[in-house]
PDB file of C-alpha atoms in Angstrom:
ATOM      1  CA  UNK A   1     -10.991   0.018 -16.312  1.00  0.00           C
ATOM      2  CA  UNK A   2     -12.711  -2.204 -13.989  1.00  0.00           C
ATOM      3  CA  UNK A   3     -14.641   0.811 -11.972  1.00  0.00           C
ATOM      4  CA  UNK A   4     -18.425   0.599 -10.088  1.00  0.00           C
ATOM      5  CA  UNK A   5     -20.957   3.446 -10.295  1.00  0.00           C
ATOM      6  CA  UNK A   6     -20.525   6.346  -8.105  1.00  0.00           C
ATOM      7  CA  UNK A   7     -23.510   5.404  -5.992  1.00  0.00           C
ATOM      8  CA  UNK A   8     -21.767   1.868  -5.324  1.00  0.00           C
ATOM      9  CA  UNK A   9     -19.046   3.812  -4.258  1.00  0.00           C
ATOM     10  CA  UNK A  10     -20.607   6.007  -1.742  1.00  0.00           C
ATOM     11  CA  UNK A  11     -22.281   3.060   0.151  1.00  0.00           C
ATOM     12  CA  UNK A  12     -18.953   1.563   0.412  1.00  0.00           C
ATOM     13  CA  UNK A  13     -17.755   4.160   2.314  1.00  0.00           C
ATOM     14  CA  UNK A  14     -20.807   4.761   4.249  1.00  0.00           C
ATOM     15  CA  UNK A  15     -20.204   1.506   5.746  1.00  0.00           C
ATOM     16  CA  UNK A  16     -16.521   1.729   6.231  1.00  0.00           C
ATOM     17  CA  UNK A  17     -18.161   5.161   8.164  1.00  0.00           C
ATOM     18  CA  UNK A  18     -20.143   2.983  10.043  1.00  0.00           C
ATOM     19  CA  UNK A  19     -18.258   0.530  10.943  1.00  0.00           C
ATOM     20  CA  UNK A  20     -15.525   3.040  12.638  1.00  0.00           C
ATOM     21  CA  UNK A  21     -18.225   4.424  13.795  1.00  0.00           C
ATOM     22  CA  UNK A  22     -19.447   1.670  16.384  1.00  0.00           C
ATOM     23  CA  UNK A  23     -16.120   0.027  16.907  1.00  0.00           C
ATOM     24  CA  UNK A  24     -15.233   3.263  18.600  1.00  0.00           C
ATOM     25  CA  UNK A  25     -18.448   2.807  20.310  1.00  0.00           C
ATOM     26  CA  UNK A  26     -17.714  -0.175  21.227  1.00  0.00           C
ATOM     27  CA  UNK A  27     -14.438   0.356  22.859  1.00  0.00           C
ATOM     28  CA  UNK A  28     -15.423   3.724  24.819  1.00  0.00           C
ATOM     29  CA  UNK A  29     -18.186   1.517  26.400  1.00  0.00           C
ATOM     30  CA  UNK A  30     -15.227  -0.782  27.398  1.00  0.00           C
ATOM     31  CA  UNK A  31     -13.573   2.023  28.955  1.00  0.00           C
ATOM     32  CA  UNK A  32     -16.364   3.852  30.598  1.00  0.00           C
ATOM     33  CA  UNK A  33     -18.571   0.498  32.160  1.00  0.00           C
ATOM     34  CA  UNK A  34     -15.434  -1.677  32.867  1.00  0.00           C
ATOM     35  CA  UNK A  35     -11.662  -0.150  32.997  1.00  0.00           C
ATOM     36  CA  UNK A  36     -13.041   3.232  34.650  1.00  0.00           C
ATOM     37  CA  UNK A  37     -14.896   1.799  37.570  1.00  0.00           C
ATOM     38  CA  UNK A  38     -13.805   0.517  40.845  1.00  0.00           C
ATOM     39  CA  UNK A  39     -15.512  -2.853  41.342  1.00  0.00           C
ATOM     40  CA  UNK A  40     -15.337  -5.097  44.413  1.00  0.00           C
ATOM     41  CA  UNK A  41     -13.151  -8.146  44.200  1.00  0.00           C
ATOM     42  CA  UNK A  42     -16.652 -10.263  44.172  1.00  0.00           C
ATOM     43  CA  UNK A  43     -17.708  -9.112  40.967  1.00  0.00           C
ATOM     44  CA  UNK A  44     -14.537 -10.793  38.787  1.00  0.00           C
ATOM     45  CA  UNK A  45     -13.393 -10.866  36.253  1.00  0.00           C
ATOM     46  CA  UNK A  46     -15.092  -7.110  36.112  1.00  0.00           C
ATOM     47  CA  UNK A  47     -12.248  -6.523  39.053  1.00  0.00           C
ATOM     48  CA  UNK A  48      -9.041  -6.938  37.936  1.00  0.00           C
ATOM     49  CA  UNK A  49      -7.857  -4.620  40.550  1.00  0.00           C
ATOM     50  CA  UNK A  50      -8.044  -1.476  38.475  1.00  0.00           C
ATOM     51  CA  UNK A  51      -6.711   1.435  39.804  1.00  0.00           C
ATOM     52  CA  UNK A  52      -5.359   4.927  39.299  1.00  0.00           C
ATOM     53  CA  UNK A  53      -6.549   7.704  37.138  1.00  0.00           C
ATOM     54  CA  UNK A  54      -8.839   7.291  34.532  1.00  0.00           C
ATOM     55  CA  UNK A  55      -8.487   6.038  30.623  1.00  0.00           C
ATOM     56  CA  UNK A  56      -9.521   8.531  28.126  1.00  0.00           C
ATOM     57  CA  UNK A  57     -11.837   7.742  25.781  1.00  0.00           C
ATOM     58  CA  UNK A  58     -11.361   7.699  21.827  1.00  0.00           C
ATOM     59  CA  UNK A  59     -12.528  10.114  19.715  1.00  0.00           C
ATOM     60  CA  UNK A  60     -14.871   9.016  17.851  1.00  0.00           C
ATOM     61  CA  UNK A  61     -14.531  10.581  14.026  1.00  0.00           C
ATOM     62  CA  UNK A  62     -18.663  10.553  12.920  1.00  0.00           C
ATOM     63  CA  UNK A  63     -21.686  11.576  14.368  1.00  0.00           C
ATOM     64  CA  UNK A  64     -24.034   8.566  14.413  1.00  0.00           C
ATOM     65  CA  UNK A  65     -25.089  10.414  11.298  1.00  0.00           C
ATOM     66  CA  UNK A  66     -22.006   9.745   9.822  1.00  0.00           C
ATOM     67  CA  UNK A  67     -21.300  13.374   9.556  1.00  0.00           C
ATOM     68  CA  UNK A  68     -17.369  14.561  10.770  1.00  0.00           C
ATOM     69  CA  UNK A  69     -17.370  14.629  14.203  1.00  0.00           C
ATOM     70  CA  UNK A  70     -14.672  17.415  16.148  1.00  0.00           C
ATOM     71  CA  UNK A  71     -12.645  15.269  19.447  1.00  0.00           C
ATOM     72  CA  UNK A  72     -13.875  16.549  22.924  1.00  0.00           C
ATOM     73  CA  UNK A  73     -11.405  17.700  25.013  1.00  0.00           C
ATOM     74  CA  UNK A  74     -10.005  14.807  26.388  1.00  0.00           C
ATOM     75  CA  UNK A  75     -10.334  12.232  24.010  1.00  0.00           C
ATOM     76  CA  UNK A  76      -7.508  10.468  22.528  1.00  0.00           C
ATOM     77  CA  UNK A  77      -7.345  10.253  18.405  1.00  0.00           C
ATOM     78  CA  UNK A  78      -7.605   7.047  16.727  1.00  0.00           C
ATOM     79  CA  UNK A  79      -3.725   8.252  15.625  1.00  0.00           C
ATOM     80  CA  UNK A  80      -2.092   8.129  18.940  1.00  0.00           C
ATOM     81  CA  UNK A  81      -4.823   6.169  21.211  1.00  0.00           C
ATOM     82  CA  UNK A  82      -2.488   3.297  21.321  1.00  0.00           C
ATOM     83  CA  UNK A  83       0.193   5.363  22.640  1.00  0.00           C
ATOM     84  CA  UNK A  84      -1.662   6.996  25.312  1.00  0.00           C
ATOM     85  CA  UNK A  85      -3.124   3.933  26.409  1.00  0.00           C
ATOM     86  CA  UNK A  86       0.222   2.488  27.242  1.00  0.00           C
ATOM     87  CA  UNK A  87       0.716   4.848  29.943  1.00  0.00           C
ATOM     88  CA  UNK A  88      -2.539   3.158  31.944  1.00  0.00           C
ATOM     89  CA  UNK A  89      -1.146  -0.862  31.507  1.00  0.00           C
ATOM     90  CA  UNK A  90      -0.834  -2.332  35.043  1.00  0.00           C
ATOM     91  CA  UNK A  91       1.534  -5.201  36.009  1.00  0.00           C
ATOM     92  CA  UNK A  92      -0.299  -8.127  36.491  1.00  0.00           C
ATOM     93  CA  UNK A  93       0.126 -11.397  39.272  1.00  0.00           C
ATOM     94  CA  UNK A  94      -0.201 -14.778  38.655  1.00  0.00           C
ATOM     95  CA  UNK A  95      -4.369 -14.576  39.591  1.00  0.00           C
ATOM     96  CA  UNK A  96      -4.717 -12.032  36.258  1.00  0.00           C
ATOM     97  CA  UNK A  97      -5.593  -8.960  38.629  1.00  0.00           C
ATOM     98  CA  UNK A  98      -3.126  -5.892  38.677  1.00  0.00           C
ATOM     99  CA  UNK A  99       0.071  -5.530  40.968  1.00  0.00           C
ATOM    100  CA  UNK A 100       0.698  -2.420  40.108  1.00  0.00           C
ATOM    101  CA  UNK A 101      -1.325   0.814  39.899  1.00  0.00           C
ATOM    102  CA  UNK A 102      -3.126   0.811  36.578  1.00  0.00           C
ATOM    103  CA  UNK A 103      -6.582  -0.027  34.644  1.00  0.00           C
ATOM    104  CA  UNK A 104      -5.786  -1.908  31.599  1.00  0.00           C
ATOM    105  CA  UNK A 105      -3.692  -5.193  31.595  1.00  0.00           C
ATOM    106  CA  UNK A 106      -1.321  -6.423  28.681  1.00  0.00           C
ATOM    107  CA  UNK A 107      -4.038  -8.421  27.311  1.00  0.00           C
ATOM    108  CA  UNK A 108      -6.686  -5.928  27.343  1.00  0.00           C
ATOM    109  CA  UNK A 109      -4.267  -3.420  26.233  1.00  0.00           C
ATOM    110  CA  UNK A 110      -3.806  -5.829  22.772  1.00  0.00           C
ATOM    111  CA  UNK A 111      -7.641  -6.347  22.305  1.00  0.00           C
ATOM    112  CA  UNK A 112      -7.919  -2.150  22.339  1.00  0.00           C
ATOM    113  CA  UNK A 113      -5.344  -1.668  20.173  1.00  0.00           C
ATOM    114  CA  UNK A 114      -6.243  -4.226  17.369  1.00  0.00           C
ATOM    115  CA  UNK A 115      -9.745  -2.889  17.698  1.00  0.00           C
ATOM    116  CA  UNK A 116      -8.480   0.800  17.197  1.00  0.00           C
ATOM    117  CA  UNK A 117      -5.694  -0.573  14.439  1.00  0.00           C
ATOM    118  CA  UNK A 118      -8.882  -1.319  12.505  1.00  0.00           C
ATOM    119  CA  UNK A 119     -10.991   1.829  12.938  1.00  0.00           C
ATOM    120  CA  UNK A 120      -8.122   3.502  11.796  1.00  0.00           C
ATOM    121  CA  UNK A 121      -7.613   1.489   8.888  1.00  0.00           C
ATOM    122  CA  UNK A 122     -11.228   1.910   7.344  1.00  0.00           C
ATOM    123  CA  UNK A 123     -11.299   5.925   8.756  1.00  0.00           C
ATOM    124  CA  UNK A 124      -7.554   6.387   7.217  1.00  0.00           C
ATOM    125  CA  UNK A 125      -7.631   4.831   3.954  1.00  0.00           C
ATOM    126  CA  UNK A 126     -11.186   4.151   3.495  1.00  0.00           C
ATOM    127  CA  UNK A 127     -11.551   7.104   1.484  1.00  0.00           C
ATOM    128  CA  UNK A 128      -8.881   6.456  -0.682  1.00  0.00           C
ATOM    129  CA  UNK A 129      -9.861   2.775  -1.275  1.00  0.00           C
ATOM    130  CA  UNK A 130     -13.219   4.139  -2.820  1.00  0.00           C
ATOM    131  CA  UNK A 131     -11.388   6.622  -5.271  1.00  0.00           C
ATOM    132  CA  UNK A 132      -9.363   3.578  -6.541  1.00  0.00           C
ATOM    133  CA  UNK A 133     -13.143   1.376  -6.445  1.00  0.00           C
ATOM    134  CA  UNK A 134     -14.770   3.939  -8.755  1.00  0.00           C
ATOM    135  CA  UNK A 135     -11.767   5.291 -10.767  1.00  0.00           C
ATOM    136  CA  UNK A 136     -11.332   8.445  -9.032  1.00  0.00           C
ATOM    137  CA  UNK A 137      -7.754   8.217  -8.454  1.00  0.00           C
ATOM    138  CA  UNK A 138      -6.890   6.785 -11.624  1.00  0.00           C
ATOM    139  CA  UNK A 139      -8.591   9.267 -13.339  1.00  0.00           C
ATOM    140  CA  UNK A 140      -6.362  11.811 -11.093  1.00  0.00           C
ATOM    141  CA  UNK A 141      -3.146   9.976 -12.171  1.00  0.00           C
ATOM    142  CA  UNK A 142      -3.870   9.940 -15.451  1.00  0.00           C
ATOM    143  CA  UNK A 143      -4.358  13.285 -15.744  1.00  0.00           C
ATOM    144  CA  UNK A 144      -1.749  14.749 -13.510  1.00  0.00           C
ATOM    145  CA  UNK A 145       0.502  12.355 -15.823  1.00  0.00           C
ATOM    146  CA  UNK A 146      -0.660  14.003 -18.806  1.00  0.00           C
ATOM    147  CA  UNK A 147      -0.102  17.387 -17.602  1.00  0.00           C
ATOM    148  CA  UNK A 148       3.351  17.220 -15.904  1.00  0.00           C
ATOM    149  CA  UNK A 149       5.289  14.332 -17.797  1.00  0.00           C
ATOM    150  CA  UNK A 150       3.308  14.180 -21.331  1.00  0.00           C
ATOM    151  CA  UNK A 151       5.244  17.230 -22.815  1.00  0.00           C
ATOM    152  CA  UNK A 152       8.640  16.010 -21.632  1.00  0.00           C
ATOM    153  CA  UNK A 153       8.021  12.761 -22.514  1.00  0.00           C
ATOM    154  CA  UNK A 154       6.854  13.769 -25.939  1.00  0.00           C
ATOM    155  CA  UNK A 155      10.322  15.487 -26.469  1.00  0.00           C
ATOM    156  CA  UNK A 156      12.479  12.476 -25.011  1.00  0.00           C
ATOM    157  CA  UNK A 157      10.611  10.493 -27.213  1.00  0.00           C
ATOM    158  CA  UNK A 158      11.480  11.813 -30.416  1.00  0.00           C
ATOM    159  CA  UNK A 159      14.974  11.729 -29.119  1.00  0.00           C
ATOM    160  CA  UNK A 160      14.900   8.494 -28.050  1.00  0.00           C
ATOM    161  CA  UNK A 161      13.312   7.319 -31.714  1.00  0.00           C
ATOM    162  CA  UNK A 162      15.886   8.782 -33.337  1.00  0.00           C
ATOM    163  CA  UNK A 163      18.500   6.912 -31.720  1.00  0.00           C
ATOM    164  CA  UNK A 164      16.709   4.121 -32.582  1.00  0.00           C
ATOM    165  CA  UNK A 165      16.041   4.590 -36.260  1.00  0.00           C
ATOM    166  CA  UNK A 166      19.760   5.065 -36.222  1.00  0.00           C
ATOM    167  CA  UNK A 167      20.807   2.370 -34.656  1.00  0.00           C
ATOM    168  CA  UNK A 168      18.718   0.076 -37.129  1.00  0.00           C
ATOM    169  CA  UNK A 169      19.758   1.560 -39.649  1.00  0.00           C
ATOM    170  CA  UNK A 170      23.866   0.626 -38.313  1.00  0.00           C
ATOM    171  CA  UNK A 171      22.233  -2.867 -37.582  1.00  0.00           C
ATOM    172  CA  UNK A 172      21.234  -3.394 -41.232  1.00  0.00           C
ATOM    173  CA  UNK A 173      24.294  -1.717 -42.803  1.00  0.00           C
ATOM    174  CA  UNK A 174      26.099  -4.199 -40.970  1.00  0.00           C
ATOM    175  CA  UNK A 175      24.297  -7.035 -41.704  1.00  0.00           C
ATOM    176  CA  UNK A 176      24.546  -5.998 -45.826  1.00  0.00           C
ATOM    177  CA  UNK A 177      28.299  -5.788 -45.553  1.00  0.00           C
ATOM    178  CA  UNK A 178      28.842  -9.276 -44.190  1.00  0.00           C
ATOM    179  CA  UNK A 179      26.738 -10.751 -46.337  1.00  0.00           C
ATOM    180  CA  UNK A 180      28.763  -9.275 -49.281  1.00  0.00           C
ATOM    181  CA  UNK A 181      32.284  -9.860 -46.799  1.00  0.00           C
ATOM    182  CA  UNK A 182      30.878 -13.481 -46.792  1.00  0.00           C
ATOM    183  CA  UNK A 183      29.822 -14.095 -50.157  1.00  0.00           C
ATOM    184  CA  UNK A 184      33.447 -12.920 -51.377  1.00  0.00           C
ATOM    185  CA  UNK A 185      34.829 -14.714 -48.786  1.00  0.00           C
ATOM    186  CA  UNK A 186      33.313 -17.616 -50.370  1.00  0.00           C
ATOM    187  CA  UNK A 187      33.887 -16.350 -54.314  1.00  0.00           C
ATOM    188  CA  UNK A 188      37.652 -16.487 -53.109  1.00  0.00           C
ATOM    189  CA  UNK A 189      37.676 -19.991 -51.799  1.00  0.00           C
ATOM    190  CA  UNK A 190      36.061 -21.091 -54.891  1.00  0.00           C
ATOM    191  CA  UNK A 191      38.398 -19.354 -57.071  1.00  0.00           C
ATOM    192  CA  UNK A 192      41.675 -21.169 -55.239  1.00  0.00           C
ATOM    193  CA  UNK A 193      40.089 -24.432 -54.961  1.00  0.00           C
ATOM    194  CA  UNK A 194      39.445 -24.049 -59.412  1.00  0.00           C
ATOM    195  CA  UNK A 195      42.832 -22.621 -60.263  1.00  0.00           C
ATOM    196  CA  UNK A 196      44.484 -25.339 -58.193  1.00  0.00           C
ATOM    197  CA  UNK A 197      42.565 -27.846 -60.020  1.00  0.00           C
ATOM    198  CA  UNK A 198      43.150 -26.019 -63.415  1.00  0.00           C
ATOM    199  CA  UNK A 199      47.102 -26.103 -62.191  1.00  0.00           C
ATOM    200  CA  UNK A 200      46.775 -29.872 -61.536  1.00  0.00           C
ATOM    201  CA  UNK A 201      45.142 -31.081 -64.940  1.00  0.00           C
ATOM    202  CA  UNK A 202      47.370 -29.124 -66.294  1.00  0.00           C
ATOM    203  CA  UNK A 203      50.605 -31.200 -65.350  1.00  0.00           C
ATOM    204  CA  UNK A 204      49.511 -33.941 -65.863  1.00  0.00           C
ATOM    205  CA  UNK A 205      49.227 -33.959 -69.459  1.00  0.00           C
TER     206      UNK A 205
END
């Protein structure tokens, strides 16, 4: 199998860490210096008319260590952050500034979500990405395979070689009998086609 060392392996998912890591930075600074504060209409397009209670922040899975990290109370998980946000989309005018009471607009709302869509990715599946990079999960396969099917499969096997030994074994029985069906076939033919021109020689003289 085509598999990388184990340390290769590990730094791949130290980035994918890291990576989730500041994009949930990123969008919690979003939140915090732009969506959650009241600016004047002067300072556009900071102002977009945001109102109404505050959007929670996301939980941010690692430390900056990269260690697990616990959600504050709060914080909305990178699994339903989408969701929650939803509540906190405004209506917006014809200007681009909320009509209705709310801090995000449709179009911010998209840019948050793609940007949590992707923290989730590498935070979900990043893990299990690396097992299939160095092997791990292969490995696992392999031997759950081995341990729950093999025996089974072993026994079916047999079975299943049997049938087929016997159903050669019909194939070539059949193919000897018409090969002797055909060469008497063909013996006969022979033998009518001499005795009728035995019988004709013979009345002639």
């Amino acid at each position: 199998l085509p598999c990388v060392d184990n340390a290769t392996a590990q730094e791949t998912l130290s980035r994918s860490k890291n990576v989730t890591h500041q994009l949930v930075n990123v969008v919690n600074g979003v939140i915090n210096n732009v969506f959650n504060r009241n600016f004047p209409p002067a300072l556009a397009p900071l102002y977009f008319n945001q109102s109404g209670p505050l959007v929670p922040v996301l939980c941010n899975p690692f430390h900056s260590n990269l260690t697990n990290r616990d959600c504050a109370f709060g914080e909305v998980t990178l699994h339903n952050a989408t969701e929650v946000w939803k509540k906190y989309i405004c209506e917006v005018s014809g200007s681009g500034v909320c009509s209705t009471p709310g801090r995000l607009t449709p179009q911010f709302y998209t840019q948050m979500s793609a940007a949590v869509n992707v923290s989730y990715g590498l935070y979900r599946y990043g893990p299990f990405l690396v097992n299939l990079q160095d092997c791990t999960f292969v490995r696992d396969a392999f031997t759950d395979i081995s341990h729950d099917y093999c025996p089974d499969l072993r026994h079916y096997s047999q079975w299943i070689y049997i049938g087929l030994v016997i159903v050669s074994a019909a194939v070539m029985l059949s193919l000897i009998f018409w090969v002797i069906y055909a060469r008497e076939r063909r013996h006969r033919v022979y033998t009518k086609q001499y005795d009728g021109r035995s019988e004709g020689q013979y009345k002639g003289r």
